[in-house]
Coordinates of C-alpha atoms in Angstrom, one line a residue:
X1 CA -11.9 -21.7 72.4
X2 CA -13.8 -18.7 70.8
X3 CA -13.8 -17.9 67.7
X4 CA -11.1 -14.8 68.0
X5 CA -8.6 -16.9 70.2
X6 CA -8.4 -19.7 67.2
X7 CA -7.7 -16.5 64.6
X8 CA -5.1 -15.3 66.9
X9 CA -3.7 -18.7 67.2
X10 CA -3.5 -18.8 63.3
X11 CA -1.7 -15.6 62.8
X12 CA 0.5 -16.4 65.2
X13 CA 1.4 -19.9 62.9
X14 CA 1.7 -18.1 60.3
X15 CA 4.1 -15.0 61.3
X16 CA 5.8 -18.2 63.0
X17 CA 6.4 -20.2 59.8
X18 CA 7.3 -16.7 57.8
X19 CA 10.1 -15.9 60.1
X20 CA 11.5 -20.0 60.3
X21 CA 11.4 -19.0 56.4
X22 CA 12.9 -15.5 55.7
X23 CA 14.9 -14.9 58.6
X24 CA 17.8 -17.2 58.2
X25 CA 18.0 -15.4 54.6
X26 CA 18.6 -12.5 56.3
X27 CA 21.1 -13.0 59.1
X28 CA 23.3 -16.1 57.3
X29 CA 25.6 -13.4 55.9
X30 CA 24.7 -13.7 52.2
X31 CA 21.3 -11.5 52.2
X32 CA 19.4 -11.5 48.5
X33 CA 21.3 -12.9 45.2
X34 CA 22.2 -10.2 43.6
X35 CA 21.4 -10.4 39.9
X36 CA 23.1 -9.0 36.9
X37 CA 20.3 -7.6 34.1
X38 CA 21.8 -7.9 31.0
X39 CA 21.8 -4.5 28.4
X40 CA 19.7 -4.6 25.7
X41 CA 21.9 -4.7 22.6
X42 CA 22.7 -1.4 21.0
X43 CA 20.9 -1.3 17.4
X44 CA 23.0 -0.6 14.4
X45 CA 22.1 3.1 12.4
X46 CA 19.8 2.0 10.0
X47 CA 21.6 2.7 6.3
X48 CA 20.4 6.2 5.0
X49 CA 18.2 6.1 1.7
X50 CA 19.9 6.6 -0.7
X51 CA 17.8 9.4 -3.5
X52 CA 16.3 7.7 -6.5
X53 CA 18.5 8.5 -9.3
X54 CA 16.3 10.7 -12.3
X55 CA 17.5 8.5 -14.9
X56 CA 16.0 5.3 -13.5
X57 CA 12.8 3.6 -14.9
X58 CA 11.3 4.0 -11.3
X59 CA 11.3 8.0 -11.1
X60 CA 10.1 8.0 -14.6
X61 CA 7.2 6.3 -13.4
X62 CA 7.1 8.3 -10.3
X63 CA 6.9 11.6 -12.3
X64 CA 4.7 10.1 -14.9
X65 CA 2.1 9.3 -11.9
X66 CA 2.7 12.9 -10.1
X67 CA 2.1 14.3 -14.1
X68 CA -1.4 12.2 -15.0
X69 CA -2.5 13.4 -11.4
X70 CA -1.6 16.7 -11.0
X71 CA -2.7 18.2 -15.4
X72 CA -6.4 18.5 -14.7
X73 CA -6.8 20.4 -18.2
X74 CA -5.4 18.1 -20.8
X75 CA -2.0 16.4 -21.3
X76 CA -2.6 13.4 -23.9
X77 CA -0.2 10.7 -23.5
X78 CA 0.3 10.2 -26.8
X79 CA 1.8 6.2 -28.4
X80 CA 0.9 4.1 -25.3
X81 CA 0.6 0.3 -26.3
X82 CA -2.7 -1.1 -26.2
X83 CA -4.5 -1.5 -23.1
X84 CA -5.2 -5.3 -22.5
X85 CA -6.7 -6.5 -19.8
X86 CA -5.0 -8.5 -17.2
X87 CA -5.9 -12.1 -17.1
X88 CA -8.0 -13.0 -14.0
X89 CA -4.7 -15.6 -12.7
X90 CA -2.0 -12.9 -13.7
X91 CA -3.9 -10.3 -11.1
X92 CA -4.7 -13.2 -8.6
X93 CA -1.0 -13.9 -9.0
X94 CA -0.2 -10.1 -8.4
X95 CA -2.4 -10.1 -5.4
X96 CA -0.7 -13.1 -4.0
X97 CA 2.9 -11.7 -4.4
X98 CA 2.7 -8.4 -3.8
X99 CA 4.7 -5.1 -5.1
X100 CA 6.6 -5.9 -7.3
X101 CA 9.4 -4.4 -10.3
X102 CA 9.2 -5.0 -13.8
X103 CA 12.2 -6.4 -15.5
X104 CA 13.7 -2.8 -16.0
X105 CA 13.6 -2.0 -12.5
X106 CA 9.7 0.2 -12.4
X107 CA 7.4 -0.6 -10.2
X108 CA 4.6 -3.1 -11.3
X109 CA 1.4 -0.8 -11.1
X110 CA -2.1 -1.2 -12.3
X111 CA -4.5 0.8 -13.7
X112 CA -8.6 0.1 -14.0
X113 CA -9.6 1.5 -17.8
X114 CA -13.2 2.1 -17.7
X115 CA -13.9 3.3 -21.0
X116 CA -12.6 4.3 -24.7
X117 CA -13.6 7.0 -27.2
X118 CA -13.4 8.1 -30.6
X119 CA -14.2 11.6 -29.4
X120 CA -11.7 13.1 -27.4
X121 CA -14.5 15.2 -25.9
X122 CA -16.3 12.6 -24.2
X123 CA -12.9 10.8 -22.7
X124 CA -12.3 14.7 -21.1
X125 CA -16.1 14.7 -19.8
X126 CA -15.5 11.1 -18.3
X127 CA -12.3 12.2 -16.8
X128 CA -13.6 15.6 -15.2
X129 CA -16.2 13.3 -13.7
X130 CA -14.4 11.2 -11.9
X131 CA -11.7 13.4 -10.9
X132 CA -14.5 15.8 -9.3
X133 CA -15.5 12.8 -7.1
X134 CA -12.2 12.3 -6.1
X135 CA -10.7 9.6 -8.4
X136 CA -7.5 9.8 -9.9
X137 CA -8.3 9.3 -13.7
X138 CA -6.3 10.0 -16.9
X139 CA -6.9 9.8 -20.9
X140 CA -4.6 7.8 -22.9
X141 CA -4.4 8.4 -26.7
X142 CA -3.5 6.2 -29.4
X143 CA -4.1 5.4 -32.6
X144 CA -5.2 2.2 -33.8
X145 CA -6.6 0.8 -37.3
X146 CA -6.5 4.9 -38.1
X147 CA -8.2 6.2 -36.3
X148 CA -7.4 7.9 -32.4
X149 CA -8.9 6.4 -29.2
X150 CA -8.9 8.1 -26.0
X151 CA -9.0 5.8 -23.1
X152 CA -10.2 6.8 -19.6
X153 CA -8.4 5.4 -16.8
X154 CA -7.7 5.6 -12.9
X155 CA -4.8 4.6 -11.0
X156 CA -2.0 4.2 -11.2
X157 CA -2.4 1.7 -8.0
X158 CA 0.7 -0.2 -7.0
X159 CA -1.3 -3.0 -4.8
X160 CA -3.6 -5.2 -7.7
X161 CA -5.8 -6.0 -4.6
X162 CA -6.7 -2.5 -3.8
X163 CA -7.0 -2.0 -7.8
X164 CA -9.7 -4.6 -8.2
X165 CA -11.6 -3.2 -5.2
X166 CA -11.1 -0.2 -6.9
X167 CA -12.7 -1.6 -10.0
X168 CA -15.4 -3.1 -8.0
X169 CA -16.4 0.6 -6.4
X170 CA -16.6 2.0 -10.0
X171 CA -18.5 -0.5 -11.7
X172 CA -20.8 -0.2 -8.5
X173 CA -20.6 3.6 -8.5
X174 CA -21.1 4.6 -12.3
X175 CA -22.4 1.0 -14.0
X176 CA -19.6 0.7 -16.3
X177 CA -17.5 -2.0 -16.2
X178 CA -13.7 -1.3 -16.0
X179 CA -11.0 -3.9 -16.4
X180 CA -7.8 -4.0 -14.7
X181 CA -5.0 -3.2 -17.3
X182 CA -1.1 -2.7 -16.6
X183 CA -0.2 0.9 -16.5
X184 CA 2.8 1.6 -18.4
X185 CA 4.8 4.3 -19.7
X186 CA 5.4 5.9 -23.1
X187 CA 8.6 6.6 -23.5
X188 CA 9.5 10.1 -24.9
X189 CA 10.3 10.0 -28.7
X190 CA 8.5 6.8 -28.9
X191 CA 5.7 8.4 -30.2
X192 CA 3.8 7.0 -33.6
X193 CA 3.5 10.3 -34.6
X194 CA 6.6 11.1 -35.3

């Protein structure tokens, strides 16, 4: 037999054994099993927001962010606490967990201080700097021992990983060395000067 009479001969099998197969599905009367798809479950309305309420500790900090950004002229914050810097296992800590709220219900946000002055001049100078190169800087003022210091910050950043990197870029950036403090909020009347 040549070599197109044996592929003929194995078509032929084949259609053969396809219709011994398929064909008594067909004609026995009970076709193709129909199957039911079941529906997709219908998702619930998510809840609406609700609006932050003004007299929480987290829009104060929201506002006080928005304020330190936004005043590139001046605007003090006058009575801040002193600016410690974070222990190296409280931000490892912070990086491990996350956002997170302070016990009166603010976020938990970090700032990274890069430098204090006696002259209020030179805090502004530092300030302008950065915020010209895009940095998100503020001065805090306080006074300590009697006499005023102006510290230069930027943040507020509510990830402690992305402020150390932060910290990292500016110490790379302008050789000072910045440590990663806790920004905080004065509270108004709270002032030392009265």
């Amino acid at each position: 037999m040549n070599e197109h009479g044996r592929n003929r001969l194995a078509g032929s099998m084949i259609l053969a054994s396809l219709a011994v197969i398929f064909l008594p599905m067909l004609f026995d009367g009970a076709g193709i099993e129909r199957r039911e798809v079941p529906l997709m479950p219908v998702a619930d309305a998510p809840e609406p927001i609700e609006p932050i309420d003004p007299t929480t500790a987290e829009w104060r900090f929201v506002e006080e962010a928005r304020r330190r950004r936004q005043d590139p002229t001046g605007g003090d914050v006058v009575g801040l606490p002193r600016h410690e810097p974070v222990a190296r296992a409280e931000l490892e800590d912070a990086i491990a967990a996350g956002p997170a709220l302070d016990a009166d219900g603010a976020p938990i946000a970090w700032s990274v201080q890069l430098a204090s002055f006696a002259d209020a001049a030179n805090a502004e100078r530092l300030r302008t700097e950065l915020r010209d190169d895009g940095f998100e800087a503020y001065v805090t003022a306080s006074e300590e021992g009697g006499r005023a210091l102006h510290r230069v910050a930027v943040g507020p950043q509510l990830d402690a990983d992305a402020v150390r990197r932060l910290r990292d870029q500016l110490a790379e950036r302008y050789d000072l060395e910045g440590m990663v403090v806790r920004f905080t909020l004065a509270e108004s009347g709270t002032d030392d000067d009265g």
